[in-house]
Short mmCIF file of C-alpha atoms in Angstrom, two decimals:
data_model
loop_
_atom_site.label_atom_id
_atom_site.label_comp_id
_atom_site.label_asym_id
_atom_site.label_seq_id
_atom_site.Cartn_x
_atom_site.Cartn_y
_atom_site.Cartn_z
CA MET A 1 120.76 -68.54 -2.97
CA GLU A 2 124.33 -69.67 -3.70
CA GLU A 3 123.56 -69.70 -7.44
CA GLN A 4 122.26 -66.12 -7.23
CA LYS A 5 125.37 -65.02 -5.34
CA ARG A 6 127.55 -66.67 -7.99
CA ILE A 7 125.67 -64.98 -10.84
CA PHE A 8 125.98 -61.60 -9.16
CA HIS A 9 129.66 -62.10 -8.38
CA ASP A 10 130.43 -63.22 -11.93
CA ASN A 11 128.54 -60.26 -13.43
CA VAL A 12 130.01 -57.42 -11.38
CA ILE A 13 131.62 -54.97 -13.82
CA GLN A 14 135.29 -54.71 -12.92
CA GLY A 15 137.55 -51.70 -13.40
CA ILE A 16 134.91 -49.10 -12.52
CA PRO A 17 133.75 -47.65 -9.18
CA ASP A 18 131.52 -49.87 -7.04
CA LEU A 19 128.99 -51.06 -7.89
CA ALA A 20 127.44 -52.08 -11.18
CA ILE A 21 126.15 -55.52 -12.20
CA TYR A 22 125.29 -56.51 -15.77
CA ILE A 23 123.26 -59.64 -16.56
CA PRO A 24 122.70 -60.33 -20.28
CA SER A 25 119.64 -62.26 -21.49
CA PHE A 26 117.79 -61.60 -18.23
CA ILE A 27 114.46 -61.90 -20.04
CA THR A 28 113.48 -64.01 -23.05
CA GLN A 29 112.49 -62.80 -26.52
CA GLU A 30 108.87 -63.70 -25.69
CA GLU A 31 109.00 -61.65 -22.50
CA GLU A 32 110.56 -58.73 -24.37
CA SER A 33 107.76 -58.85 -26.95
CA GLU A 34 105.16 -58.97 -24.17
CA ILE A 35 106.62 -55.92 -22.44
CA ILE A 36 106.73 -53.90 -25.68
CA LYS A 37 103.14 -54.90 -26.52
CA TYR A 38 101.78 -53.78 -23.14
CA VAL A 39 103.80 -50.56 -23.09
CA ASN A 40 102.64 -49.58 -26.58
CA SER A 41 99.00 -50.42 -25.81
CA ALA A 42 98.87 -48.22 -22.70
CA PRO A 43 96.24 -45.47 -22.96
CA LEU A 44 97.58 -42.15 -24.22
CA PRO A 45 97.01 -40.31 -20.87
CA LYS A 46 99.45 -42.76 -19.27
CA TRP A 47 102.27 -41.24 -21.33
CA THR A 48 104.11 -38.12 -20.20
CA GLN A 49 105.63 -36.31 -23.17
CA LEU A 50 108.99 -34.63 -22.55
CA SER A 51 111.01 -32.59 -25.03
CA HIS A 52 113.30 -35.48 -26.00
CA ARG A 53 111.40 -38.64 -25.04
CA ARG A 54 108.19 -39.88 -23.44
CA LEU A 55 107.65 -41.97 -20.32
CA GLN A 56 105.16 -43.80 -18.12
CA ASN A 57 105.02 -43.96 -14.32
CA TRP A 58 103.63 -47.13 -12.73
CA GLY A 59 103.05 -47.46 -8.99
CA GLY A 60 102.62 -43.71 -8.59
CA VAL A 61 104.51 -40.51 -9.34
CA PRO A 62 107.51 -39.95 -6.99
CA HIS A 63 107.32 -36.68 -5.06
CA THR A 64 109.24 -35.08 -2.21
CA LYS A 65 106.06 -35.09 -0.11
CA GLY A 66 105.53 -38.78 -0.77
CA MET A 67 104.37 -40.92 -3.66
CA ILE A 68 100.66 -41.68 -3.72
CA ALA A 69 100.88 -45.43 -4.20
CA GLU A 70 98.92 -46.97 -7.06
CA GLU A 71 98.36 -50.60 -7.92
CA ILE A 72 100.81 -52.04 -10.44
CA PRO A 73 99.20 -54.23 -13.16
CA ASN A 74 99.90 -57.96 -13.18
CA TRP A 75 101.82 -57.92 -16.47
CA LEU A 76 104.35 -55.51 -14.96
CA GLN A 77 104.39 -57.03 -11.47
CA LYS A 78 105.63 -60.21 -13.15
CA TYR A 79 108.90 -58.49 -14.06
CA ILE A 80 109.21 -56.75 -10.72
CA ASP A 81 108.97 -60.18 -9.09
CA LYS A 82 111.60 -61.52 -11.48
CA VAL A 83 114.01 -58.78 -10.38
CA LEU A 84 113.13 -59.29 -6.70
CA SER A 85 113.85 -63.01 -7.05
CA CYS A 86 117.50 -62.05 -7.54
CA ASN A 87 117.59 -60.56 -4.02
CA VAL A 88 118.66 -57.24 -5.46
CA PHE A 89 117.18 -55.09 -2.72
CA GLU A 90 118.08 -55.15 0.95
CA GLU A 91 115.91 -56.96 3.45
CA GLY A 92 112.71 -55.03 4.11
CA LYS A 93 112.97 -53.13 0.83
CA PHE A 94 110.79 -53.91 -2.18
CA ALA A 95 110.23 -52.47 -5.63
CA ASN A 96 107.10 -50.30 -5.68
CA HIS A 97 107.74 -48.09 -8.71
CA VAL A 98 108.54 -48.62 -12.38
CA LEU A 99 109.58 -45.82 -14.71
CA ILE A 100 109.19 -46.76 -18.36
CA ASN A 101 111.13 -44.65 -20.84
CA GLU A 102 110.82 -44.79 -24.61
CA TYR A 103 113.92 -43.73 -26.54
CA LEU A 104 113.65 -43.34 -30.31
CA PRO A 105 116.91 -43.39 -32.32
CA GLY A 106 118.66 -40.10 -31.69
CA GLN A 107 116.98 -39.49 -28.34
CA GLY A 108 118.78 -39.53 -24.98
CA ILE A 109 118.92 -38.00 -21.53
CA MET A 110 121.24 -35.41 -19.98
CA PRO A 111 123.71 -36.34 -17.20
CA HIS A 112 121.77 -36.78 -13.96
CA SER A 113 121.55 -38.71 -10.70
CA ASP A 114 118.42 -40.46 -9.49
CA GLY A 115 118.68 -38.64 -6.17
CA PRO A 116 117.12 -39.06 -2.71
CA LEU A 117 113.55 -39.81 -3.83
CA PHE A 118 114.62 -43.41 -4.36
CA HIS A 119 116.37 -46.09 -2.35
CA PRO A 120 119.92 -46.05 -3.83
CA ILE A 121 119.60 -49.24 -5.86
CA VAL A 122 118.43 -48.99 -9.47
CA THR A 123 117.55 -51.93 -11.71
CA THR A 124 116.89 -51.49 -15.43
CA ILE A 125 115.60 -53.93 -18.04
CA SER A 126 116.23 -52.92 -21.66
CA CYS A 127 113.88 -53.93 -24.49
CA GLY A 128 113.84 -53.39 -28.24
CA SER A 129 117.32 -51.94 -28.68
CA HIS A 130 120.70 -51.50 -27.04
CA THR A 131 122.00 -48.21 -25.69
CA VAL A 132 125.24 -46.92 -24.19
CA LEU A 133 125.04 -45.43 -20.71
CA ASP A 134 127.73 -42.80 -20.12
CA PHE A 135 129.08 -41.99 -16.64
CA TYR A 136 130.51 -38.72 -15.38
CA LYS A 137 132.11 -37.88 -12.05
CA GLN A 138 129.70 -35.63 -10.17
CA LEU A 139 131.25 -32.19 -9.80
CA ASP A 140 130.49 -29.36 -7.39
CA SER A 141 129.59 -27.27 -10.42
CA SER A 142 126.32 -28.04 -12.18
CA GLU A 143 128.15 -27.91 -15.51
CA GLN A 144 129.17 -31.19 -17.09
CA HIS A 145 131.28 -31.39 -20.21
CA ASP A 146 132.10 -34.21 -22.61
CA SER A 147 135.71 -34.14 -21.37
CA ASN A 148 134.44 -35.37 -17.99
CA LEU A 149 133.29 -38.69 -19.43
CA GLU A 150 134.74 -41.46 -17.25
CA PHE A 151 133.43 -44.57 -19.04
CA GLY A 152 130.42 -46.10 -20.76
CA LEU A 153 128.43 -49.32 -20.41
CA LEU A 154 126.67 -51.13 -23.25
CA LEU A 155 123.16 -52.21 -22.27
CA GLU A 156 121.92 -54.87 -24.68
CA ARG A 157 118.27 -55.61 -25.27
CA ARG A 158 116.81 -58.11 -22.76
CA SER A 159 119.59 -57.35 -20.24
CA LEU A 160 119.33 -56.36 -16.57
CA PHE A 161 121.54 -53.56 -15.24
CA ILE A 162 121.92 -52.91 -11.49
CA LEU A 163 123.44 -49.69 -10.14
CA GLN A 164 124.22 -48.88 -6.50
CA GLY A 165 126.87 -47.69 -4.03
CA ASP A 166 129.49 -45.11 -4.97
CA LEU A 167 128.39 -45.24 -8.58
CA TYR A 168 124.86 -44.23 -7.56
CA HIS A 169 125.84 -41.46 -5.14
CA ASN A 170 128.87 -39.84 -6.75
CA TYR A 171 128.40 -40.26 -10.50
CA LEU A 172 125.99 -38.93 -13.09
CA HIS A 173 124.73 -41.08 -15.94
CA SER A 174 123.38 -40.12 -19.35
CA ILE A 175 122.50 -41.35 -22.83
CA ALA A 176 123.92 -39.34 -25.71
CA GLU A 177 121.53 -38.13 -28.40
CA ARG A 178 122.76 -40.09 -31.40
CA ASP A 179 121.53 -42.73 -33.85
CA THR A 180 124.54 -45.04 -33.57
CA ASP A 181 127.19 -46.12 -31.08
CA VAL A 182 130.77 -47.12 -31.85
CA VAL A 183 132.33 -50.02 -29.95
CA SER A 184 135.43 -48.89 -28.05
CA ARG A 185 137.04 -51.13 -25.44
CA SER A 186 138.81 -48.15 -23.90
CA VAL A 187 135.42 -46.56 -23.13
CA ILE A 188 132.88 -49.38 -22.80
CA LYS A 189 133.84 -51.42 -19.74
CA ASN A 190 131.40 -54.35 -19.82
CA LEU A 191 131.95 -55.82 -23.29
CA HIS A 192 133.31 -59.05 -21.80
CA LEU A 193 129.95 -59.61 -20.06
CA CYS A 194 127.79 -58.96 -23.12
CA ARG A 195 125.79 -61.69 -24.85
CA GLU A 196 127.02 -60.61 -28.30
CA GLN A 197 130.64 -60.55 -29.40
CA PHE A 198 131.50 -57.06 -30.63
CA VAL A 199 134.41 -55.94 -32.81
CA GLU A 200 136.48 -52.86 -31.98
CA GLY A 201 135.23 -49.93 -34.06
CA GLU A 202 131.95 -51.67 -34.93
CA THR A 203 129.02 -49.32 -35.43
CA LEU A 204 125.78 -50.31 -33.67
CA LYS A 205 122.57 -48.79 -35.02
CA ARG A 206 120.00 -47.88 -32.39
CA GLY A 207 116.35 -48.83 -32.66
CA THR A 208 113.45 -47.87 -30.41
CA ARG A 209 114.38 -48.77 -26.84
CA ILE A 210 111.92 -49.34 -24.00
CA SER A 211 113.54 -49.32 -20.56
CA LEU A 212 111.94 -50.50 -17.32
CA THR A 213 113.62 -48.85 -14.35
CA ILE A 214 112.46 -50.71 -11.24
CA ARG A 215 113.08 -49.02 -7.87
CA HIS A 216 111.96 -48.67 -4.28
CA VAL A 217 110.38 -45.35 -3.28
CA PRO A 218 110.73 -45.13 0.53
CA LYS A 219 108.30 -42.28 1.10
CA THR A 220 104.71 -43.06 0.12
CA THR A 221 101.41 -41.60 1.17
CA LYS A 222 97.78 -42.57 0.87
CA LEU A 223 95.41 -40.38 -1.12
CA LYS A 224 93.08 -38.46 1.17
CA LEU A 225 89.66 -37.90 -0.27
CA ARG A 226 87.47 -35.01 0.84
CA ILE A 227 83.80 -35.71 0.44
CA GLY A 228 81.22 -32.92 0.52
#
C-alpha cells in the first residue's frame, strides 16, 4: 500500500489543475502485444464505426437509463484487475466498463468531457503508439477554439493515465487530427515523467494507437426478457 501511494505521489503531474497521474511502462511489451492481438481479432460486429475512428464497448454500452451489464472476457479482465490493484477507484467502486478506441495516424477526437454516465475517475492504457491529449477549459459556450488550449500531455505506448477531480469536471480533452506531434515543453506538461527522453522541437510520428479506457459505470440494469 505504501509503495502504491509513493508511485502515485511521484507520478502526479505538477503545474496543471488537479488531478492527473501518469505512469510510464505500466504494461510490458508482451502485454501490449497481447492486447493488440485480442482487439484486432474481435469479430467485426463488435466494432462500432464512427466517422473518424472505430471503437469497441466491453461490459455493456453506457446509457442514461442504465447500462445492461455484460460479462467481460478474461483477457481484458486481466488488465482491469491490474488497474484496480493500484487502488485507483474509491472504496466500493469497481471498473465494469472498457471502451477500446482505435486511432489511425491522422485520426483524433473533438474536445469533450466524459460526463455523468461515468464515475469521475478515468484510467487509460495506451498501446501501439503515443498520442498527445490536449486540454481546454470548459466554457459556457459550446464553441471551443484552438486559442483556448491550456496544455497537452504526452501519452506513451504502454503507459497508464489517470484523470479525476477538477480536471475531469471542468476541462475538455481532445486528440488533434494529425500524423505527427512536435515536442514542446511549454505545452506538454508531463515530459519529465515520460519513459523516453525527448528533445525540444522533436517530431514524433504517430502509428496506430489502441486505447483501453477503463471506468466505473454507476447505473446498470439487467436485461429483461419477454417470453411468449
